[in-house]
Amino acid sequence: MTQPQRQSHIIKQKTGPDDPELQATLHEALSQVSPEDVLTLADELAERQARLFFGLENDPAKLTSSFADIAFASTHTRANARTIANYFAQRDYKTLIELLNGETPTPVRVAVFVENLSALDTRLALELATGLLHNIAPRDHWLWTRWLWDPTTGTGILPLLAGSSHNLLATNLADGYARVGSVTALSMKFGEGTGLWTDELISKEERAPFAKSAFLACAYSVYMYGSTSWRLSRDFNALLPSLPNMARRLLGLPKIREDTDG
């Protein structure tokens, strides 16, 4: 994945989900991402699942001993991961076990979990809950992160791909989680038109469940780079991480060291 040129910004000033030019702009900007980038991210997510999340719902001891790594995998900054880890350092893990093994529908369990963690920022609680569920069973559960949809600010990649935030508006957390899942599924129709949604991406059993998350992280990384570079000088742009490492950060993956020579 190469760094985008300054004239190919993904957004203009005052661009939002309802901008009639946005989908065309997104298609153009996503040409800077290669199918191999999405494949690599999906493979890294599959490897992490096997190493960190496999069988976690049935292994409270592993959940406890690995929780710092789980927190890092569930949010996009180390500071947020420390906040989550510190919160649970003072409490037991009963709420997590109930989230993973409860018998009520998943949207209800997510909502109850977030409400029980009222001392945490709602967005952090959602990222932890849905990060756990998605990484344990990605075919059955989806992510709800602030970069996908943040109802407090009306931002995220999902309303941009959908062209509107209308289908994401909800009256409660359970309904909100269900709506995020529906719009995530619909957004893949946009992905199919970019050339990034390849047969290879979804043909491997371990990789396929993470294809959506990998694509959406790439899409938001392009958006974030474009919106940031619009406002920053060339010198400051040079300090930004590469697009692949931006996507890794969003997904809680460790960054890959890059060759900065030449």
Coordinates of N, CA and C in Angstrom, one line a residue, residues 107 111 126 144 149-152 165-181 183:
P107 N -27.3 -8.7 21.1 CA -27.5 -7.3 21.3 C -27.9 -6.9 22.7
A111 N -25.7 -4.7 25.4 CA -26.2 -3.5 26.1 C -26.1 -3.6 27.6
L126 N -18.1 -0.6 24.6 CA -18.6 -1.2 23.4 C -17.5 -1.9 22.6
W144 N -18.3 -3.0 16.9 CA -18.9 -1.7 17.0 C -17.8 -0.8 17.7
W149 N -18.7 3.6 13.8 CA -19.9 4.5 14.0 C -19.9 5.0 15.4
D150 N -19.7 6.3 15.5 CA -19.8 7.0 16.8 C -21.0 7.9 16.8
P151 N -22.1 7.4 17.5 CA -23.3 8.2 17.5 C -23.2 9.5 18.2
T152 N -22.2 9.7 19.1 CA -22.1 10.9 19.8 C -21.5 12.0 18.9
S165 N -26.4 8.5 7.7 CA -26.4 7.9 9.0 C -27.8 7.4 9.4
H166 N -28.8 7.5 8.5 CA -30.2 7.2 8.9 C -30.4 5.8 9.4
N167 N -29.8 4.8 8.8 CA -30.0 3.4 9.2 C -29.2 3.0 10.4
L168 N -28.4 4.0 10.9 CA -27.6 3.7 12.1 C -28.2 4.3 13.4
L169 N -29.2 5.2 13.2 CA -29.8 5.9 14.4 C -30.7 4.9 15.2
A170 N -30.4 4.9 16.5 CA -31.1 3.9 17.3 C -31.5 4.6 18.6
T171 N -32.5 4.0 19.3 CA -33.0 4.6 20.6 C -32.3 3.9 21.8
N172 N -31.6 2.8 21.6 CA -31.0 2.1 22.7 C -29.8 1.3 22.2
L173 N -28.9 0.8 23.1 CA -27.7 0.2 22.7 C -27.9 -1.1 22.0
A174 N -28.9 -1.9 22.4 CA -29.2 -3.2 21.8 C -29.6 -3.0 20.3
D175 N -30.5 -2.0 20.1 CA -30.9 -1.7 18.7 C -29.7 -1.1 18.0
G176 N -28.9 -0.3 18.6 CA -27.8 0.2 17.9 C -26.8 -0.8 17.5
Y177 N -26.6 -1.9 18.3 CA -25.7 -2.9 17.9 C -26.2 -3.7 16.7
A178 N -27.5 -4.0 16.7 CA -28.2 -4.7 15.6 C -28.1 -3.8 14.3
R179 N -28.2 -2.5 14.4 CA -28.2 -1.7 13.2 C -26.7 -1.6 12.7
V180 N -25.8 -1.6 13.6 CA -24.4 -1.6 13.1 C -24.1 -2.8 12.3
G181 N -24.6 -4.0 12.8 CA -24.4 -5.2 12.1 C -25.1 -5.2 10.7
V183 N -25.8 -2.5 8.8 CA -25.1 -1.6 7.9 C -23.7 -2.1 7.5

